[in-house]
Structure formats: C-alpha cells, structure tokens
PDB file of C-alpha atoms in Angstrom:
ATOM      1  CA  UNK A   1      18.029 -25.550 -29.675  1.00  0.00           C
ATOM      2  CA  UNK A   2      18.158 -21.620 -29.506  1.00  0.00           C
ATOM      3  CA  UNK A   3      18.280 -20.060 -26.156  1.00  0.00           C
ATOM      4  CA  UNK A   4      16.098 -17.360 -25.159  1.00  0.00           C
ATOM      5  CA  UNK A   5      16.527 -14.496 -22.661  1.00  0.00           C
ATOM      6  CA  UNK A   6      15.136 -12.351 -21.307  1.00  0.00           C
ATOM      7  CA  UNK A   7      15.729  -8.643 -20.730  1.00  0.00           C
ATOM      8  CA  UNK A   8      12.892  -6.990 -18.746  1.00  0.00           C
ATOM      9  CA  UNK A   9      12.102  -7.309 -15.620  1.00  0.00           C
ATOM     10  CA  UNK A  10      11.825 -10.659 -13.733  1.00  0.00           C
ATOM     11  CA  UNK A  11       8.486 -11.136 -11.452  1.00  0.00           C
ATOM     12  CA  UNK A  12       8.645 -13.765  -8.154  1.00  0.00           C
ATOM     13  CA  UNK A  13       6.984 -14.294  -5.372  1.00  0.00           C
ATOM     14  CA  UNK A  14       7.655 -11.126  -3.295  1.00  0.00           C
ATOM     15  CA  UNK A  15       7.099  -8.926  -6.100  1.00  0.00           C
ATOM     16  CA  UNK A  16       8.860  -7.305  -9.215  1.00  0.00           C
ATOM     17  CA  UNK A  17      12.966  -7.158  -9.795  1.00  0.00           C
ATOM     18  CA  UNK A  18      14.376  -4.594 -11.784  1.00  0.00           C
ATOM     19  CA  UNK A  19      17.826  -5.289 -13.019  1.00  0.00           C
ATOM     20  CA  UNK A  20      19.912  -2.262 -15.015  1.00  0.00           C
ATOM     21  CA  UNK A  21      20.066   1.275 -14.172  1.00  0.00           C
ATOM     22  CA  UNK A  22      16.951   1.827 -13.727  1.00  0.00           C
ATOM     23  CA  UNK A  23      17.122  -0.765 -10.305  1.00  0.00           C
ATOM     24  CA  UNK A  24      18.533   2.032  -8.591  1.00  0.00           C
ATOM     25  CA  UNK A  25      16.793   5.469  -7.969  1.00  0.00           C
ATOM     26  CA  UNK A  26      19.512   8.301  -5.903  1.00  0.00           C
ATOM     27  CA  UNK A  27      17.597  10.730  -4.566  1.00  0.00           C
ATOM     28  CA  UNK A  28      19.433  13.339  -3.192  1.00  0.00           C
ATOM     29  CA  UNK A  29      16.689  15.724  -2.085  1.00  0.00           C
ATOM     30  CA  UNK A  30      13.349  15.385   0.616  1.00  0.00           C
ATOM     31  CA  UNK A  31      10.609  13.167  -1.830  1.00  0.00           C
ATOM     32  CA  UNK A  32       6.877  11.712  -0.927  1.00  0.00           C
ATOM     33  CA  UNK A  33       7.805   7.928  -2.636  1.00  0.00           C
ATOM     34  CA  UNK A  34       6.125   6.204  -4.720  1.00  0.00           C
ATOM     35  CA  UNK A  35       4.792   2.645  -5.811  1.00  0.00           C
ATOM     36  CA  UNK A  36       5.665   3.426  -9.087  1.00  0.00           C
ATOM     37  CA  UNK A  37       9.380   5.198  -9.574  1.00  0.00           C
ATOM     38  CA  UNK A  38      10.572   3.775  -5.986  1.00  0.00           C
ATOM     39  CA  UNK A  39       9.088   0.254  -5.488  1.00  0.00           C
ATOM     40  CA  UNK A  40      11.208  -2.740  -5.997  1.00  0.00           C
ATOM     41  CA  UNK A  41      13.499  -0.582  -6.653  1.00  0.00           C
ATOM     42  CA  UNK A  42      17.293   0.119  -4.651  1.00  0.00           C
ATOM     43  CA  UNK A  43      16.707   3.808  -2.828  1.00  0.00           C
ATOM     44  CA  UNK A  44      19.887   4.723  -2.801  1.00  0.00           C
ATOM     45  CA  UNK A  45      20.670   8.624  -0.399  1.00  0.00           C
ATOM     46  CA  UNK A  46      24.040   8.911   1.538  1.00  0.00           C
ATOM     47  CA  UNK A  47      27.088  11.102   1.648  1.00  0.00           C
ATOM     48  CA  UNK A  48      26.881  15.086   2.383  1.00  0.00           C
ATOM     49  CA  UNK A  49      23.385  15.968   3.067  1.00  0.00           C
ATOM     50  CA  UNK A  50      22.693  19.470   2.832  1.00  0.00           C
ATOM     51  CA  UNK A  51      19.649  19.953   4.923  1.00  0.00           C
ATOM     52  CA  UNK A  52      18.074  17.389   6.536  1.00  0.00           C
ATOM     53  CA  UNK A  53      15.994  14.662   3.968  1.00  0.00           C
ATOM     54  CA  UNK A  54      13.122  13.447   4.675  1.00  0.00           C
ATOM     55  CA  UNK A  55      11.402  10.433   2.585  1.00  0.00           C
ATOM     56  CA  UNK A  56       7.947  10.304   2.948  1.00  0.00           C
ATOM     57  CA  UNK A  57       5.808   6.603   2.251  1.00  0.00           C
ATOM     58  CA  UNK A  58       2.680   6.968   0.354  1.00  0.00           C
ATOM     59  CA  UNK A  59      -0.318   6.177   2.508  1.00  0.00           C
ATOM     60  CA  UNK A  60      -1.205   2.708   2.738  1.00  0.00           C
ATOM     61  CA  UNK A  61      -4.284   2.054   0.653  1.00  0.00           C
ATOM     62  CA  UNK A  62      -6.179  -1.667   0.896  1.00  0.00           C
ATOM     63  CA  UNK A  63      -8.796  -0.823  -1.181  1.00  0.00           C
ATOM     64  CA  UNK A  64     -10.484  -3.661  -3.233  1.00  0.00           C
ATOM     65  CA  UNK A  65      -9.905  -3.276  -6.922  1.00  0.00           C
ATOM     66  CA  UNK A  66     -12.959  -1.922  -8.967  1.00  0.00           C
ATOM     67  CA  UNK A  67     -15.137  -4.841 -10.247  1.00  0.00           C
ATOM     68  CA  UNK A  68     -15.039  -3.613 -13.752  1.00  0.00           C
ATOM     69  CA  UNK A  69     -11.322  -4.503 -13.453  1.00  0.00           C
ATOM     70  CA  UNK A  70     -12.086  -8.501 -14.643  1.00  0.00           C
ATOM     71  CA  UNK A  71     -10.247 -10.941 -13.252  1.00  0.00           C
ATOM     72  CA  UNK A  72      -7.203 -10.693 -11.798  1.00  0.00           C
ATOM     73  CA  UNK A  73      -5.229  -7.346  -9.912  1.00  0.00           C
ATOM     74  CA  UNK A  74      -6.180  -4.740 -11.951  1.00  0.00           C
ATOM     75  CA  UNK A  75      -2.839  -2.835 -13.323  1.00  0.00           C
ATOM     76  CA  UNK A  76      -3.671  -0.396 -12.656  1.00  0.00           C
ATOM     77  CA  UNK A  77      -5.146  -0.356  -8.794  1.00  0.00           C
ATOM     78  CA  UNK A  78      -4.824   2.550  -6.024  1.00  0.00           C
ATOM     79  CA  UNK A  79      -4.334  -0.297  -3.634  1.00  0.00           C
ATOM     80  CA  UNK A  80      -0.060  -0.395  -2.367  1.00  0.00           C
ATOM     81  CA  UNK A  81      -0.679  -3.275  -0.478  1.00  0.00           C
ATOM     82  CA  UNK A  82       2.548  -5.452  -0.232  1.00  0.00           C
ATOM     83  CA  UNK A  83       5.079  -2.669  -1.715  1.00  0.00           C
ATOM     84  CA  UNK A  84       8.312  -2.785  -0.812  1.00  0.00           C
ATOM     85  CA  UNK A  85      11.081  -0.278  -0.060  1.00  0.00           C
ATOM     86  CA  UNK A  86      14.445  -0.402  -0.251  1.00  0.00           C
ATOM     87  CA  UNK A  87      16.261   1.984   1.257  1.00  0.00           C
ATOM     88  CA  UNK A  88      20.267   2.136   1.338  1.00  0.00           C
ATOM     89  CA  UNK A  89      23.356   4.313   2.708  1.00  0.00           C
ATOM     90  CA  UNK A  90      26.242   3.852   0.565  1.00  0.00           C
ATOM     91  CA  UNK A  91      28.299   6.283   1.735  1.00  0.00           C
ATOM     92  CA  UNK A  92      27.265   7.492   5.743  1.00  0.00           C
ATOM     93  CA  UNK A  93      25.365  10.749   6.467  1.00  0.00           C
ATOM     94  CA  UNK A  94      27.112  13.500   7.022  1.00  0.00           C
ATOM     95  CA  UNK A  95      26.503  16.644   7.854  1.00  0.00           C
ATOM     96  CA  UNK A  96      22.680  16.306   9.069  1.00  0.00           C
ATOM     97  CA  UNK A  97      20.251  13.474   8.687  1.00  0.00           C
ATOM     98  CA  UNK A  98      18.116  11.720   6.930  1.00  0.00           C
ATOM     99  CA  UNK A  99      14.804  10.820   7.582  1.00  0.00           C
ATOM    100  CA  UNK A 100      12.050   8.287   6.419  1.00  0.00           C
ATOM    101  CA  UNK A 101       8.181   8.850   7.851  1.00  0.00           C
ATOM    102  CA  UNK A 102       4.706   7.958   7.396  1.00  0.00           C
ATOM    103  CA  UNK A 103       2.293  10.056   6.719  1.00  0.00           C
ATOM    104  CA  UNK A 104       1.088   9.843  10.612  1.00  0.00           C
ATOM    105  CA  UNK A 105      -1.782   7.952  10.202  1.00  0.00           C
ATOM    106  CA  UNK A 106       0.385   4.704   9.152  1.00  0.00           C
ATOM    107  CA  UNK A 107       2.955   3.379  12.330  1.00  0.00           C
ATOM    108  CA  UNK A 108       5.932   0.986  11.722  1.00  0.00           C
ATOM    109  CA  UNK A 109       5.738  -2.374  12.865  1.00  0.00           C
ATOM    110  CA  UNK A 110       9.695  -4.657  12.997  1.00  0.00           C
ATOM    111  CA  UNK A 111      12.712  -4.566  14.329  1.00  0.00           C
ATOM    112  CA  UNK A 112      16.301  -3.536  12.893  1.00  0.00           C
ATOM    113  CA  UNK A 113      19.353  -4.541  13.760  1.00  0.00           C
ATOM    114  CA  UNK A 114      21.882  -2.007  14.688  1.00  0.00           C
ATOM    115  CA  UNK A 115      25.499  -2.943  14.782  1.00  0.00           C
ATOM    116  CA  UNK A 116      28.524  -0.819  16.402  1.00  0.00           C
ATOM    117  CA  UNK A 117      31.021  -0.279  13.746  1.00  0.00           C
ATOM    118  CA  UNK A 118      33.255   1.628  16.112  1.00  0.00           C
ATOM    119  CA  UNK A 119      34.743  -0.468  19.169  1.00  0.00           C
ATOM    120  CA  UNK A 120      33.018  -3.854  19.801  1.00  0.00           C
ATOM    121  CA  UNK A 121      30.724  -4.538  16.948  1.00  0.00           C
ATOM    122  CA  UNK A 122      28.136  -5.079  19.418  1.00  0.00           C
ATOM    123  CA  UNK A 123      24.925  -5.807  18.059  1.00  0.00           C
ATOM    124  CA  UNK A 124      21.152  -4.398  19.471  1.00  0.00           C
ATOM    125  CA  UNK A 125      17.751  -5.056  18.119  1.00  0.00           C
ATOM    126  CA  UNK A 126      15.630  -1.681  18.192  1.00  0.00           C
ATOM    127  CA  UNK A 127      11.683  -2.563  17.673  1.00  0.00           C
ATOM    128  CA  UNK A 128       8.819  -0.450  16.480  1.00  0.00           C
ATOM    129  CA  UNK A 129       5.614  -0.129  18.055  1.00  0.00           C
ATOM    130  CA  UNK A 130       3.424  -0.261  15.751  1.00  0.00           C
ATOM    131  CA  UNK A 131       1.236   2.679  17.876  1.00  0.00           C
ATOM    132  CA  UNK A 132       2.882   5.604  18.220  1.00  0.00           C
ATOM    133  CA  UNK A 133       5.667   5.348  15.433  1.00  0.00           C
ATOM    134  CA  UNK A 134       6.255   6.811  12.349  1.00  0.00           C
ATOM    135  CA  UNK A 135       9.544   7.867  12.282  1.00  0.00           C
ATOM    136  CA  UNK A 136      12.768   6.361  11.153  1.00  0.00           C
ATOM    137  CA  UNK A 137      15.836   8.728  12.129  1.00  0.00           C
ATOM    138  CA  UNK A 138      18.987   8.155  10.852  1.00  0.00           C
ATOM    139  CA  UNK A 139      21.549  10.794  11.615  1.00  0.00           C
ATOM    140  CA  UNK A 140      24.968   9.380  10.196  1.00  0.00           C
ATOM    141  CA  UNK A 141      26.790   7.533  13.968  1.00  0.00           C
ATOM    142  CA  UNK A 142      24.571   6.573  16.816  1.00  0.00           C
ATOM    143  CA  UNK A 143      21.317   5.566  15.023  1.00  0.00           C
ATOM    144  CA  UNK A 144      22.459   4.431  12.150  1.00  0.00           C
ATOM    145  CA  UNK A 145      23.558   6.371   8.716  1.00  0.00           C
ATOM    146  CA  UNK A 146      26.861   4.430   8.031  1.00  0.00           C
ATOM    147  CA  UNK A 147      27.815   3.032   5.030  1.00  0.00           C
ATOM    148  CA  UNK A 148      25.810   0.079   4.533  1.00  0.00           C
ATOM    149  CA  UNK A 149      23.336   0.543   6.382  1.00  0.00           C
ATOM    150  CA  UNK A 150      20.144  -0.692   4.369  1.00  0.00           C
ATOM    151  CA  UNK A 151      16.574  -0.978   5.344  1.00  0.00           C
ATOM    152  CA  UNK A 152      13.265  -2.491   3.630  1.00  0.00           C
ATOM    153  CA  UNK A 153       9.967  -1.003   4.240  1.00  0.00           C
ATOM    154  CA  UNK A 154       6.711  -3.501   3.605  1.00  0.00           C
ATOM    155  CA  UNK A 155       3.217  -2.360   3.620  1.00  0.00           C
ATOM    156  CA  UNK A 156       1.842  -4.657   4.665  1.00  0.00           C
ATOM    157  CA  UNK A 157      -1.768  -4.137   6.566  1.00  0.00           C
ATOM    158  CA  UNK A 158      -4.194  -1.300   7.487  1.00  0.00           C
ATOM    159  CA  UNK A 159      -1.929   2.029   8.835  1.00  0.00           C
ATOM    160  CA  UNK A 160       1.453  -0.594   9.259  1.00  0.00           C
ATOM    161  CA  UNK A 161       4.703  -0.389   7.114  1.00  0.00           C
ATOM    162  CA  UNK A 162       6.289  -3.476   8.415  1.00  0.00           C
ATOM    163  CA  UNK A 163      10.251  -3.055   8.983  1.00  0.00           C
ATOM    164  CA  UNK A 164      13.003  -4.759   8.974  1.00  0.00           C
ATOM    165  CA  UNK A 165      17.165  -4.119   8.095  1.00  0.00           C
ATOM    166  CA  UNK A 166      20.822  -3.702   9.643  1.00  0.00           C
ATOM    167  CA  UNK A 167      21.757   0.351  10.222  1.00  0.00           C
ATOM    168  CA  UNK A 168      25.069   0.667  10.732  1.00  0.00           C
ATOM    169  CA  UNK A 169      26.581   3.105  13.836  1.00  0.00           C
ATOM    170  CA  UNK A 170      28.975   4.446  16.089  1.00  0.00           C
ATOM    171  CA  UNK A 171      29.397   5.691  19.644  1.00  0.00           C
ATOM    172  CA  UNK A 172      26.675   4.325  21.824  1.00  0.00           C
ATOM    173  CA  UNK A 173      24.504   3.525  19.131  1.00  0.00           C
ATOM    174  CA  UNK A 174      20.336   4.671  19.491  1.00  0.00           C
ATOM    175  CA  UNK A 175      16.501   3.246  18.620  1.00  0.00           C
ATOM    176  CA  UNK A 176      16.564   5.027  15.107  1.00  0.00           C
ATOM    177  CA  UNK A 177      12.023   4.816  15.647  1.00  0.00           C
ATOM    178  CA  UNK A 178      10.559   7.932  16.654  1.00  0.00           C
ATOM    179  CA  UNK A 179       7.497  10.048  16.871  1.00  0.00           C
ATOM    180  CA  UNK A 180       6.756  12.502  15.414  1.00  0.00           C
TER     181      UNK A 180
END
C-alpha cells in the first residue's frame, strides 16, 4: 500500500497549524496584525529595534456568519473569535521596546509568568485586570523581552483578549501589563 504524505497546514481542535517557511513571520516595524497574515503563525520580534515597535491587535469581531453563507462557518467571515497570535522574542530586545496593543476597546485577561534570568531564577505571575489593561510592554529587562520570551494571545470573547506565556526578564521583574 502506498503511503500519502500531507503537504499543507494541519487542522486541529485549536485551529490551523502552519509548517514551513510561511509559519514564521518576522516583524521589524510597527504593524497592525491581521488573521490572514499573522494568526496561527509565530510572530518573531526582537534584537536591536531602531525605535519602539508596536504590534496592534485587530478589534475583536463577534458578528455571526451571514445566513447566505450556507451550512458551517464561512471562510470569508469577518468574525475573528478564537484567533490566536503567538509572539516570540528570539534575541533580547535591545535599545528600544516592544509594545503589544489592543485597539483601545478590547482588554487583556489572563496572566504571564515572568522569570528573572540574571540572578535567582525567581518566577512571578502577573495578571491582566480585564478592564483597563490594553498594553503589554516588553523592555528587554524588567518587564520582559529577554531572548526566549513567548506570548500567546487569543480573541476569546467580545472585548476580551486572553493572554498566556512566559516572559524572561532581568533585574527586579515588573508587570508588563499597562493602560494606554
């Protein structure tokens, strides 16, 4: 019996997984993320940034598929519930900062585990309050952004982005969550 090899994205319970060169998107300038170009991929940001770089998440759209789309979900729906963005810092952020912003209406819920990499290896959890935290600020030291930092952000409900991940920092680590 001949064996067939699948050469495309693999669908799982949590979405579409990518493989190959298109699976990693390197970003070096401020960018508004979108589901088509960035969701389900690894967004790589780090190193010497010429200026503060901001990744802006799109507004969460919870509208239903139009009745004309037929049975099941329309692949052209504007609804982005469940979309996941994975941000990875492969080299320590230096000379500037990385900000991950919502559109100002959507807020973060969830938590990030911060690990102190330069002294004790102490771990501290920081939680987003779900009502005013609409920024994650990584500065390459105290609020995270040391090489190996990763953050996953999910459009989970109306006006709520759920966040999880491990941020690596140095010095006296502090919360990366902020208000505009």
